[in-house]
Coordinates of N, CA and C in Angstrom, one line a residue:
Chain A
Q68 N 0.8 -1.2 0.0 CA 0.0 0.0 0.0 C 0.9 1.2 0.0
V69 N 0.3 2.4 -0.4 CA 1.0 3.6 -0.5 C 1.4 4.1 1.0
Q70 N 2.7 4.4 1.1 CA 3.2 5.0 2.4 C 4.1 6.1 2.1
L71 N 4.0 7.1 2.9 CA 4.9 8.3 2.9 C 5.4 8.5 4.3
V72 N 6.7 8.5 4.5 CA 7.3 8.6 5.8 C 8.3 9.8 5.8
E73 N 8.0 10.8 6.6 CA 8.8 11.9 6.8 C 9.9 11.7 7.9
S74 N 11.0 12.4 7.7 CA 12.0 12.3 8.7 C 12.9 13.6 8.6
G75 N 13.7 13.9 9.6 CA 14.6 15.0 9.6 C 14.1 16.2 10.4
G76 N 13.0 16.1 11.1 CA 12.6 17.2 11.9 C 13.4 17.3 13.2
G77 N 13.1 18.3 14.0 CA 13.7 18.5 15.3 C 13.7 20.0 15.7
V78 N 14.5 20.3 16.7 CA 14.7 21.6 17.2 C 15.9 22.3 16.6
V79 N 15.7 23.5 16.0 CA 16.8 24.1 15.4 C 16.8 25.6 15.8
Q80 N 17.9 26.2 15.8 CA 18.0 27.7 16.2 C 17.6 28.5 15.0
P81 N 17.1 29.7 15.2 CA 16.8 30.6 14.1 C 18.0 30.9 13.3
G82 N 17.8 31.0 12.0 CA 18.9 31.2 11.1 C 19.6 30.0 10.6
R83 N 19.3 28.8 11.2 CA 20.0 27.6 10.8 C 19.2 26.9 9.8
S84 N 19.7 25.7 9.3 CA 19.1 24.9 8.3 C 18.7 23.6 8.7
L85 N 17.8 23.0 8.0 CA 17.3 21.6 8.3 C 16.8 21.0 6.9
R86 N 17.0 19.7 6.7 CA 16.5 19.1 5.6 C 15.5 18.0 5.9
L87 N 14.3 18.1 5.4 CA 13.3 17.0 5.6 C 13.4 16.1 4.4
T88 N 13.1 14.8 4.8 CA 13.0 13.8 3.8 C 11.7 13.1 3.8
C89 N 11.2 12.7 2.7 CA 9.9 11.9 2.6 C 10.2 10.7 1.8
A90 N 10.2 9.6 2.4 CA 10.4 8.3 1.7 C 9.1 7.7 1.3
A91 N 9.0 7.4 0.0 CA 7.7 6.9 -0.6 C 7.9 5.4 -0.8
A92 N 6.8 4.7 -0.5 CA 6.7 3.3 -0.8 C 5.3 2.9 -1.3
G93 N 5.3 1.8 -2.0 CA 4.0 1.3 -2.5 C 3.6 1.9 -3.8
F94 N 4.3 2.8 -4.4 CA 4.1 3.4 -5.7 C 5.4 4.0 -6.2
T95 N 5.4 4.3 -7.5 CA 6.6 4.9 -8.1 C 6.5 6.4 -8.0
L96 N 7.4 7.0 -7.3 CA 7.4 8.4 -7.0 C 7.3 9.2 -8.3
S97 N 8.0 8.8 -9.4 CA 8.1 9.5 -10.6 C 6.7 9.6 -11.3
S98 N 5.7 9.0 -10.8 CA 4.4 9.0 -11.4 C 3.5 10.1 -10.9
N99 N 4.0 10.8 -9.8 CA 3.1 11.8 -9.2 C 3.8 13.1 -8.8
A100 N 3.1 14.2 -8.9 CA 3.6 15.5 -8.3 C 3.5 15.3 -6.8
M101 N 4.3 16.1 -6.1 CA 4.3 16.0 -4.6 C 4.3 17.3 -4.0
H102 N 3.8 17.4 -2.8 CA 3.6 18.6 -2.0 C 4.3 18.5 -0.6
W103 N 4.7 19.7 -0.1 CA 5.0 19.8 1.3 C 3.9 20.8 1.9
V104 N 3.2 20.4 2.9 CA 2.2 21.2 3.6 C 2.6 21.3 5.0
R105 N 2.4 22.4 5.6 CA 2.8 22.6 7.0 C 1.6 23.1 7.8
Q106 N 1.7 22.8 9.1 CA 0.6 23.2 10.1 C 1.2 23.6 11.3
A107 N 1.2 24.9 11.6 CA 1.7 25.5 12.8 C 0.8 25.0 14.0
P108 N 1.4 24.9 15.2 CA 0.6 24.4 16.3 C -0.8 25.1 16.5
G109 N -1.8 24.3 16.5 CA -3.2 24.8 16.7 C -3.7 25.6 15.5
K110 N -3.0 25.6 14.4 CA -3.4 26.4 13.2 C -3.9 25.6 12.1
G111 N -4.1 26.3 10.9 CA -4.6 25.6 9.8 C -3.5 25.1 8.9
L112 N -3.8 24.7 7.7 CA -2.9 24.1 6.7 C -2.4 25.1 5.7
E113 N -1.1 25.0 5.4 CA -0.4 25.9 4.5 C 0.4 25.1 3.5
C114 N 0.1 25.3 2.2 CA 1.0 24.6 1.2 C 2.3 25.4 1.1
V115 N 3.4 24.7 1.3 CA 4.7 25.3 1.3 C 5.3 25.3 -0.1
A116 N 5.3 24.1 -0.7 CA 5.9 23.9 -2.0 C 5.3 22.7 -2.7
V117 N 5.4 22.7 -4.0 CA 4.9 21.6 -4.8 C 5.9 21.4 -6.0
I118 N 6.1 20.2 -6.4 CA 7.0 19.8 -7.4 C 6.4 18.8 -8.4
S119 N 6.5 19.1 -9.7 CA 5.9 18.2 -10.6 C 6.6 16.8 -10.6
N120 N 6.0 15.9 -11.3 CA 6.5 14.5 -11.3 C 8.0 14.4 -11.8
D121 N 8.3 15.2 -12.7 CA 9.7 15.2 -13.3 C 10.6 16.2 -12.7
G122 N 10.1 17.0 -11.8 CA 10.9 18.0 -11.1 C 11.1 19.3 -11.9
N123 N 10.5 19.4 -13.1 CA 10.7 20.6 -13.9 C 9.8 21.8 -13.6
N124 N 8.8 21.5 -12.8 CA 7.9 22.6 -12.4 C 7.8 22.7 -10.9
I125 N 8.1 23.8 -10.3 CA 8.1 24.0 -8.9 C 7.4 25.3 -8.5
F126 N 6.7 25.3 -7.4 CA 6.1 26.5 -6.9 C 6.3 26.6 -5.4
Y127 N 6.6 27.8 -4.9 CA 6.7 28.0 -3.5 C 5.7 29.0 -3.0
A128 N 5.3 28.9 -1.7 CA 4.6 29.9 -1.0 C 5.5 31.1 -0.8
D129 N 4.9 32.3 -0.9 CA 5.7 33.5 -0.7 C 6.4 33.5 0.7
S130 N 5.8 32.8 1.7 CA 6.4 32.8 3.0 C 7.7 32.1 3.1
V131 N 8.0 31.2 2.1 CA 9.3 30.4 2.1 C 10.2 30.6 0.9
K132 N 9.7 31.4 -0.1 CA 10.4 31.6 -1.3 C 11.8 32.2 -1.0
G133 N 12.8 31.6 -1.7 CA 14.1 32.1 -1.5 C 14.8 31.4 -0.3
R134 N 14.1 30.8 0.6 CA 14.7 30.1 1.8 C 14.6 28.6 1.7
F135 N 13.5 28.1 1.1 CA 13.2 26.7 1.1 C 13.5 26.2 -0.4
D136 N 13.8 24.9 -0.5 CA 14.1 24.3 -1.8 C 13.5 22.9 -1.8
I137 N 12.5 22.6 -2.6 CA 12.0 21.3 -2.8 C 12.7 20.6 -3.9
S138 N 12.9 19.3 -3.7 CA 13.6 18.5 -4.7 C 13.1 17.1 -4.6
R139 N 13.5 16.3 -5.6 CA 13.1 14.9 -5.5 C 14.2 14.0 -6.2
D140 N 14.3 12.8 -5.8 CA 15.2 11.8 -6.4 C 14.3 10.6 -6.7
N141 N 13.8 10.6 -7.9 CA 12.9 9.5 -8.3 C 13.5 8.2 -8.3
S142 N 14.8 8.1 -8.5 CA 15.5 6.9 -8.5 C 15.6 6.3 -7.0
K143 N 15.4 7.2 -6.0 CA 15.4 6.7 -4.6 C 14.0 6.8 -4.0
N144 N 13.1 7.1 -4.8 CA 11.7 7.3 -4.4 C 11.6 8.2 -3.2
T145 N 12.3 9.3 -3.2 CA 12.4 10.2 -2.1 C 12.2 11.7 -2.5
L146 N 11.5 12.4 -1.6 CA 11.2 13.8 -1.8 C 12.0 14.5 -0.7
Y147 N 12.4 15.7 -0.9 CA 13.2 16.5 0.0 C 12.6 17.9 0.2
L148 N 12.9 18.5 1.4 CA 12.6 19.9 1.6 C 13.8 20.5 2.3
Q149 N 14.7 21.2 1.6 CA 15.8 21.9 2.3 C 15.3 23.3 2.8
M150 N 15.4 23.5 4.1 CA 14.9 24.7 4.7 C 16.1 25.5 5.3
N151 N 16.3 26.6 4.8 CA 17.4 27.5 5.2 C 16.9 28.8 5.9
S152 N 17.8 29.4 6.6 CA 17.4 30.7 7.2 C 16.1 30.6 8.0
L153 N 16.0 29.5 8.8 CA 14.7 29.2 9.5 C 14.4 30.3 10.5
R154 N 13.1 30.5 10.6 CA 12.5 31.6 11.5 C 11.6 30.9 12.5
A155 N 11.2 31.6 13.6 CA 10.3 31.1 14.6 C 9.0 30.7 13.9
E156 N 8.6 31.5 13.0 CA 7.2 31.3 12.3 C 7.2 30.1 11.4
D157 N 8.4 29.4 11.2 CA 8.4 28.2 10.4 C 8.1 27.0 11.3
T158 N 8.0 27.2 12.6 CA 7.7 26.1 13.5 C 6.3 25.5 13.1
A159 N 6.3 24.2 12.9 CA 5.1 23.5 12.4 C 5.3 22.0 12.3
V160 N 4.3 21.3 12.1 CA 4.3 20.0 11.6 C 4.4 20.0 10.1
Y161 N 5.3 19.3 9.5 CA 5.5 19.3 8.0 C 5.0 18.0 7.5
Y162 N 4.1 18.0 6.5 CA 3.6 16.8 5.9 C 4.1 16.8 4.4
C163 N 4.4 15.6 3.9 CA 4.5 15.5 2.5 C 3.2 14.8 2.0
A164 N 2.8 15.1 0.9 CA 1.5 14.6 0.3 C 1.7 14.3 -1.1
R165 N 1.1 13.2 -1.6 CA 1.1 12.9 -3.0 C -0.1 13.5 -3.7
D166 N 0.2 14.0 -4.9 CA -0.8 14.6 -5.7 C -1.4 13.5 -6.6
L167 N -2.7 13.6 -6.9 CA -3.3 12.6 -7.7 C -2.8 12.7 -9.2
S168 N -2.3 13.9 -9.5 CA -1.9 14.1 -10.9 C -0.6 13.3 -11.2
S169 N -0.5 12.9 -12.5 CA 0.7 12.2 -12.9 C 1.6 13.2 -13.8
D170 N 1.2 14.5 -13.8 CA 1.8 15.4 -14.6 C 2.4 16.6 -13.8
V171 N 1.9 17.8 -13.9 CA 2.3 18.9 -13.2 C 1.7 18.8 -11.8
W172 N 0.6 19.3 -11.5 CA -0.1 19.0 -10.3 C -1.6 19.4 -10.4
S173 N -2.4 18.7 -9.6 CA -3.8 19.0 -9.6 C -4.3 19.6 -8.3
G174 N -3.5 19.4 -7.3 CA -3.9 19.9 -6.0 C -4.7 19.0 -5.1
Y175 N -5.0 17.8 -5.8 CA -5.8 16.8 -5.0 C -4.7 15.9 -4.3
M176 N -4.7 16.0 -3.0 CA -3.6 15.3 -2.3 C -4.2 14.0 -1.6
D177 N -4.0 12.9 -2.3 CA -4.7 11.7 -1.9 C -4.0 10.8 -0.8
Y178 N -2.7 11.0 -0.6 CA -2.0 10.3 0.5 C -1.1 11.3 1.2
W179 N -1.0 11.2 2.5 CA -0.2 12.0 3.3 C 0.7 11.2 4.2
G180 N 1.9 11.8 4.5 CA 2.7 11.2 5.6 C 2.1 11.5 6.9
Q181 N 2.8 11.0 8.0 CA 2.3 11.2 9.3 C 2.7 12.5 9.9
G182 N 3.6 13.2 9.2 CA 4.1 14.5 9.6 C 5.3 14.5 10.5
V183 N 6.1 15.5 10.4 CA 7.3 15.6 11.2 C 7.4 17.1 11.8
L184 N 7.7 17.2 13.1 CA 7.7 18.5 13.8 C 9.0 19.2 13.6
V185 N 8.9 20.4 13.2 CA 10.1 21.3 13.2 C 9.8 22.4 14.1
T186 N 10.8 22.6 15.1 CA 10.7 23.7 16.0 C 11.9 24.6 15.9
V187 N 11.6 25.9 15.6 CA 12.7 26.8 15.5 C 12.7 27.7 16.7
S188 N 13.7 27.5 17.5 CA 13.8 28.2 18.8 C 15.2 28.3 19.3
S189 N 15.5 29.4 19.9 CA 16.8 29.6 20.5 C 16.9 29.0 21.9
Chain B
D211 N -3.3 36.0 -4.0 CA -3.7 34.6 -3.6 C -5.2 34.5 -3.4
I212 N -5.8 33.4 -3.7 CA -7.2 33.2 -3.5 C -7.5 32.8 -2.1
Q213 N -8.4 33.6 -1.5 CA -8.7 33.4 -0.1 C -9.9 32.5 0.0
M214 N -9.9 31.5 1.0 CA -11.0 30.6 1.2 C -11.5 30.8 2.6
T215 N -12.8 31.0 2.6 CA -13.5 31.3 3.9 C -14.6 30.3 4.2
Q216 N -14.4 29.6 5.3 CA -15.4 28.5 5.7 C -16.3 29.1 6.8
S217 N -17.5 28.5 6.8 CA -18.4 28.8 7.8 C -19.3 27.6 8.1
P218 N -19.6 27.3 9.4 CA -19.1 28.1 10.5 C -17.7 27.7 10.9
S219 N -17.0 28.3 11.8 CA -15.7 27.9 12.3 C -15.8 26.7 13.2
S220 N -16.9 26.6 13.9 CA -17.1 25.4 14.7 C -18.6 25.1 14.7
L221 N -18.9 23.9 15.0 CA -20.2 23.4 14.9 C -20.4 22.2 15.9
S222 N -21.5 22.3 16.7 CA -21.8 21.2 17.5 C -23.0 20.4 17.0
A223 N -22.9 19.1 16.9 CA -24.0 18.3 16.3 C -24.1 17.0 17.0
S224 N -25.2 16.2 16.8 CA -25.3 14.9 17.4 C -25.2 13.8 16.4
V225 N -24.9 12.6 16.8 CA -24.9 11.5 15.9 C -26.3 11.4 15.3
G226 N -26.2 11.2 13.9 CA -27.5 11.1 13.2 C -27.9 12.4 12.5
D227 N -27.3 13.5 12.9 CA -27.7 14.8 12.4 C -27.2 14.9 10.9
R228 N -27.9 15.8 10.2 CA -27.4 16.2 8.9 C -26.7 17.5 9.1
V229 N -25.5 17.6 8.5 CA -24.6 18.8 8.7 C -24.1 19.3 7.4
T230 N -24.1 20.6 7.3 CA -23.5 21.2 6.1 C -22.5 22.3 6.5
I231 N -21.4 22.3 5.8 CA -20.3 23.2 6.0 C -20.1 24.0 4.7
T232 N -20.0 25.3 4.7 CA -19.9 26.0 3.5 C -18.5 26.6 3.3
C233 N -18.1 26.9 2.1 CA -16.8 27.4 1.8 C -17.0 28.4 0.6
R234 N -16.4 29.6 0.8 CA -16.5 30.6 -0.2 C -15.1 31.0 -0.7
A235 N -14.9 31.1 -2.0 CA -13.6 31.5 -2.6 C -13.7 33.0 -2.9
S236 N -12.5 33.7 -2.8 CA -12.5 35.1 -3.0 C -12.6 35.5 -4.5
Q237 N -12.5 34.5 -5.4 CA -12.7 34.7 -6.8 C -13.2 33.3 -7.4
T238 N -13.7 33.3 -8.6 CA -14.2 32.1 -9.1 C -13.1 31.1 -9.3
I239 N -13.4 29.8 -8.9 CA -12.5 28.7 -9.0 C -13.1 27.5 -9.8
S240 N -14.1 27.8 -10.5 CA -14.8 26.7 -11.2 C -15.2 25.6 -10.2
T241 N -14.7 24.4 -10.5 CA -15.0 23.3 -9.5 C -13.7 22.8 -8.9
Y242 N -12.7 23.6 -8.9 CA -11.4 23.2 -8.3 C -11.4 23.3 -6.8
L243 N -12.2 22.6 -6.2 CA -12.4 22.7 -4.7 C -12.4 21.3 -4.1
N244 N -11.6 21.2 -3.1 CA -11.5 19.9 -2.4 C -11.7 20.0 -1.0
W245 N -12.2 18.9 -0.4 CA -12.5 18.8 1.1 C -11.6 17.8 1.7
Y246 N -11.1 18.1 2.9 CA -10.3 17.2 3.7 C -10.8 17.1 5.1
Q247 N -10.6 16.0 5.7 CA -11.0 15.7 7.1 C -9.7 15.5 7.9
Q248 N -9.6 16.2 9.1 CA -8.4 16.0 9.9 C -8.8 15.7 11.3
K249 N -8.3 14.6 11.8 CA -8.6 14.2 13.2 C -7.3 14.6 14.0
V250 N -7.5 14.8 15.3 CA -6.5 15.4 16.2 C -5.2 14.5 16.1
G251 N -4.1 15.1 15.9 CA -2.8 14.4 15.8 C -2.6 13.5 14.6
K252 N -3.5 13.7 13.6 CA -3.4 12.9 12.4 C -3.2 13.8 11.2
A253 N -2.8 13.2 10.1 CA -2.7 13.9 8.8 C -4.1 14.1 8.2
P254 N -4.3 15.1 7.4 CA -5.5 15.3 6.7 C -5.8 14.1 5.8
K255 N -7.1 13.9 5.5 CA -7.5 12.9 4.6 C -8.4 13.5 3.5
L256 N -8.2 13.2 2.3 CA -9.0 13.7 1.2 C -10.3 13.0 1.2
L257 N -11.4 13.8 1.2 CA -12.7 13.3 1.2 C -13.4 13.4 -0.2
I258 N -13.3 14.7 -0.7 CA -13.9 15.0 -2.0 C -13.0 15.9 -2.8
Y259 N -12.9 15.6 -4.1 CA -12.2 16.5 -5.0 C -13.0 16.9 -6.2
A260 N -12.6 18.0 -6.8 CA -13.3 18.5 -7.9 C -14.8 18.8 -7.5
A261 N -14.9 19.4 -6.3 CA -16.2 19.8 -5.7 C -17.1 18.8 -5.3
S262 N -17.2 17.7 -6.1 CA -18.3 16.7 -5.9 C -17.9 15.2 -6.0
T263 N -16.7 15.0 -6.4 CA -16.2 13.6 -6.6 C -15.7 13.0 -5.3
L264 N -16.4 11.9 -4.9 CA -16.0 11.2 -3.7 C -14.7 10.4 -3.9
Q265 N -13.8 10.7 -3.0 CA -12.5 9.9 -3.1 C -12.8 8.5 -2.7
S266 N -12.0 7.6 -3.4 CA -12.2 6.1 -3.1 C -12.1 5.8 -1.6
G267 N -13.1 5.0 -1.2 CA -13.1 4.5 0.2 C -13.8 5.4 1.2
V268 N -14.2 6.6 0.7 CA -15.0 7.6 1.6 C -16.4 7.2 1.6
P269 N -17.0 7.1 2.8 CA -18.5 6.7 2.9 C -19.4 7.7 2.1
S270 N -20.4 7.1 1.6 CA -21.4 7.9 0.7 C -22.2 8.9 1.5
R271 N -22.1 8.9 2.8 CA -22.8 9.9 3.6 C -22.2 11.3 3.4
F272 N -21.0 11.3 2.9 CA -20.3 12.6 2.5 C -20.6 13.0 1.1
S273 N -21.0 14.2 0.9 CA -21.2 14.7 -0.5 C -20.8 16.2 -0.6
G274 N -20.4 16.6 -1.8 CA -20.0 18.0 -2.0 C -20.7 18.6 -3.2
S275 N -20.9 19.9 -3.2 CA -21.5 20.5 -4.3 C -21.0 21.9 -4.4
G276 N -21.4 22.6 -5.5 CA -21.0 24.0 -5.7 C -20.1 24.2 -6.9
S277 N -20.0 25.4 -7.4 CA -19.1 25.8 -8.4 C -19.0 27.3 -8.4
G278 N -17.9 27.8 -9.0 CA -17.7 29.3 -9.0 C -17.0 29.7 -7.7
T279 N -17.8 30.3 -6.8 CA -17.2 30.8 -5.6 C -17.9 30.1 -4.3
D280 N -19.0 29.4 -4.5 CA -19.7 28.9 -3.3 C -19.8 27.4 -3.3
F281 N -19.4 26.8 -2.2 CA -19.3 25.3 -2.2 C -19.9 24.9 -0.8
S282 N -20.2 23.6 -0.8 CA -20.7 23.0 0.5 C -20.3 21.6 0.6
L283 N -20.0 21.2 1.8 CA -19.8 19.8 2.2 C -21.0 19.4 3.1
T284 N -21.6 18.3 2.8 CA -22.7 17.8 3.6 C -22.4 16.4 4.1
I285 N -22.7 16.1 5.3 CA -22.7 14.8 5.9 C -24.1 14.4 6.2
S286 N -24.6 13.4 5.6 CA -26.1 13.2 5.7 C -26.5 12.6 7.0
S287 N -25.7 11.8 7.7 CA -26.1 11.3 9.0 C -24.8 11.1 9.7
L288 N -24.5 12.0 10.7 CA -23.3 12.0 11.4 C -23.0 10.7 12.1
Q289 N -21.8 10.2 12.0 CA -21.4 9.0 12.7 C -20.3 9.5 13.8
P290 N -20.1 8.7 14.8 CA -19.1 9.1 15.8 C -17.7 9.4 15.3
E291 N -17.3 8.7 14.2 CA -16.0 8.9 13.7 C -15.9 10.1 12.8
D292 N -17.0 10.8 12.6 CA -17.0 12.0 11.7 C -16.6 13.3 12.5
F293 N -16.5 13.2 13.8 CA -16.2 14.4 14.6 C -14.7 14.7 14.4
A294 N -14.4 15.8 13.8 CA -13.1 16.2 13.3 C -13.1 17.6 12.8
T295 N -12.0 18.0 12.3 CA -11.9 19.3 11.6 C -11.9 19.1 10.1
Y296 N -12.7 20.0 9.4 CA -12.8 19.9 8.0 C -12.2 21.1 7.3
Y297 N -11.5 20.9 6.2 CA -10.9 22.0 5.5 C -11.3 22.0 4.0
C298 N -11.6 23.1 3.5 CA -11.8 23.2 2.1 C -10.4 23.7 1.5
Q299 N -10.2 23.5 0.2 CA -8.9 23.8 -0.4 C -9.2 24.1 -1.9
Q300 N -8.6 25.2 -2.4 CA -8.8 25.5 -3.8 C -7.5 25.0 -4.5
S301 N -7.7 24.4 -5.7 CA -6.5 24.0 -6.5 C -6.7 24.6 -7.9
Y302 N -7.3 25.7 -8.0 CA -7.5 26.4 -9.3 C -6.3 27.2 -9.7
R303 N -5.6 27.8 -8.7 CA -4.4 28.6 -9.0 C -3.4 28.5 -7.9
A304 N -2.2 28.4 -8.2 CA -1.1 28.4 -7.2 C -1.0 29.8 -6.7
P305 N -0.7 30.0 -5.4 CA -0.6 29.0 -4.4 C -1.9 28.3 -4.0
I306 N -1.8 27.0 -3.9 CA -3.0 26.3 -3.3 C -3.3 26.8 -1.9
T307 N -4.5 27.1 -1.6 CA -4.9 27.6 -0.3 C -6.0 26.9 0.3
F308 N -6.0 26.9 1.6 CA -7.0 26.2 2.4 C -7.9 27.2 3.1
G309 N -9.1 26.8 3.5 CA -9.9 27.5 4.4 C -9.3 27.4 5.8
Q310 N -9.9 28.1 6.7 CA -9.4 28.1 8.1 C -9.8 26.9 8.9
G311 N -10.7 26.1 8.4 CA -11.1 24.9 9.1 C -12.5 25.1 9.8
T312 N -13.2 24.0 9.9 CA -14.5 24.0 10.6 C -14.4 22.8 11.6
R313 N -14.4 23.1 12.9 CA -14.3 22.0 13.9 C -15.7 21.5 14.2
L314 N -15.9 20.2 14.0 CA -17.2 19.6 14.2 C -17.1 18.8 15.5
E315 N -17.9 19.2 16.5 CA -17.9 18.7 17.8 C -19.2 18.0 18.2
I316 N -19.0 17.1 19.1 CA -20.2 16.3 19.6 C -21.0 17.2 20.5
K317 N -22.3 17.3 20.3 CA -23.2 18.0 21.1 C -23.5 17.2 22.4

């Protein structure tokens, strides 16, 4: 069955970097666009970044543009989120989610990981 | 960015009740509207996409309707496992945006 497992979260100081990893199983990652969605404690959902199935199309939320970098290694069935210059407001649970689309993206997120907590604090 | 506004923000209902949650987009989004359910401590779950298409495995008591700017999610007969937070989401234009959520509680 489809599984997405995030890792790499933790506590980090403001200004530092962290890389999240999302390992996919049960399907071929190259078949789907992928998203990173975050949820600050007690808050709603925010789409942080999305990448097409082949990696050629990427979109970032304004809140992370220039600081975060989404990438994928289809040969390893793995999605990444490199987060630089972290701020307190980046504190959230980060989810990776699979897009129903096999092309660019549709926005329909049919499978989600369990989420990983990133805490930015001095 | 397209703003999504849900109402109500919270709702108390009883098992067996019929419940409707509404979502309004700040501009027309055709039928690029999706609904998710999130239980405490869990990832969101896709319920309905393209405004009215039921995701595989989702019970038929869930239904969605609407187009343009106004949409609704209806649960025809609430079950105990339906008490959760519900989010609408537009996928018409990037950035993809969510509503603020509707918390459905047991009365």
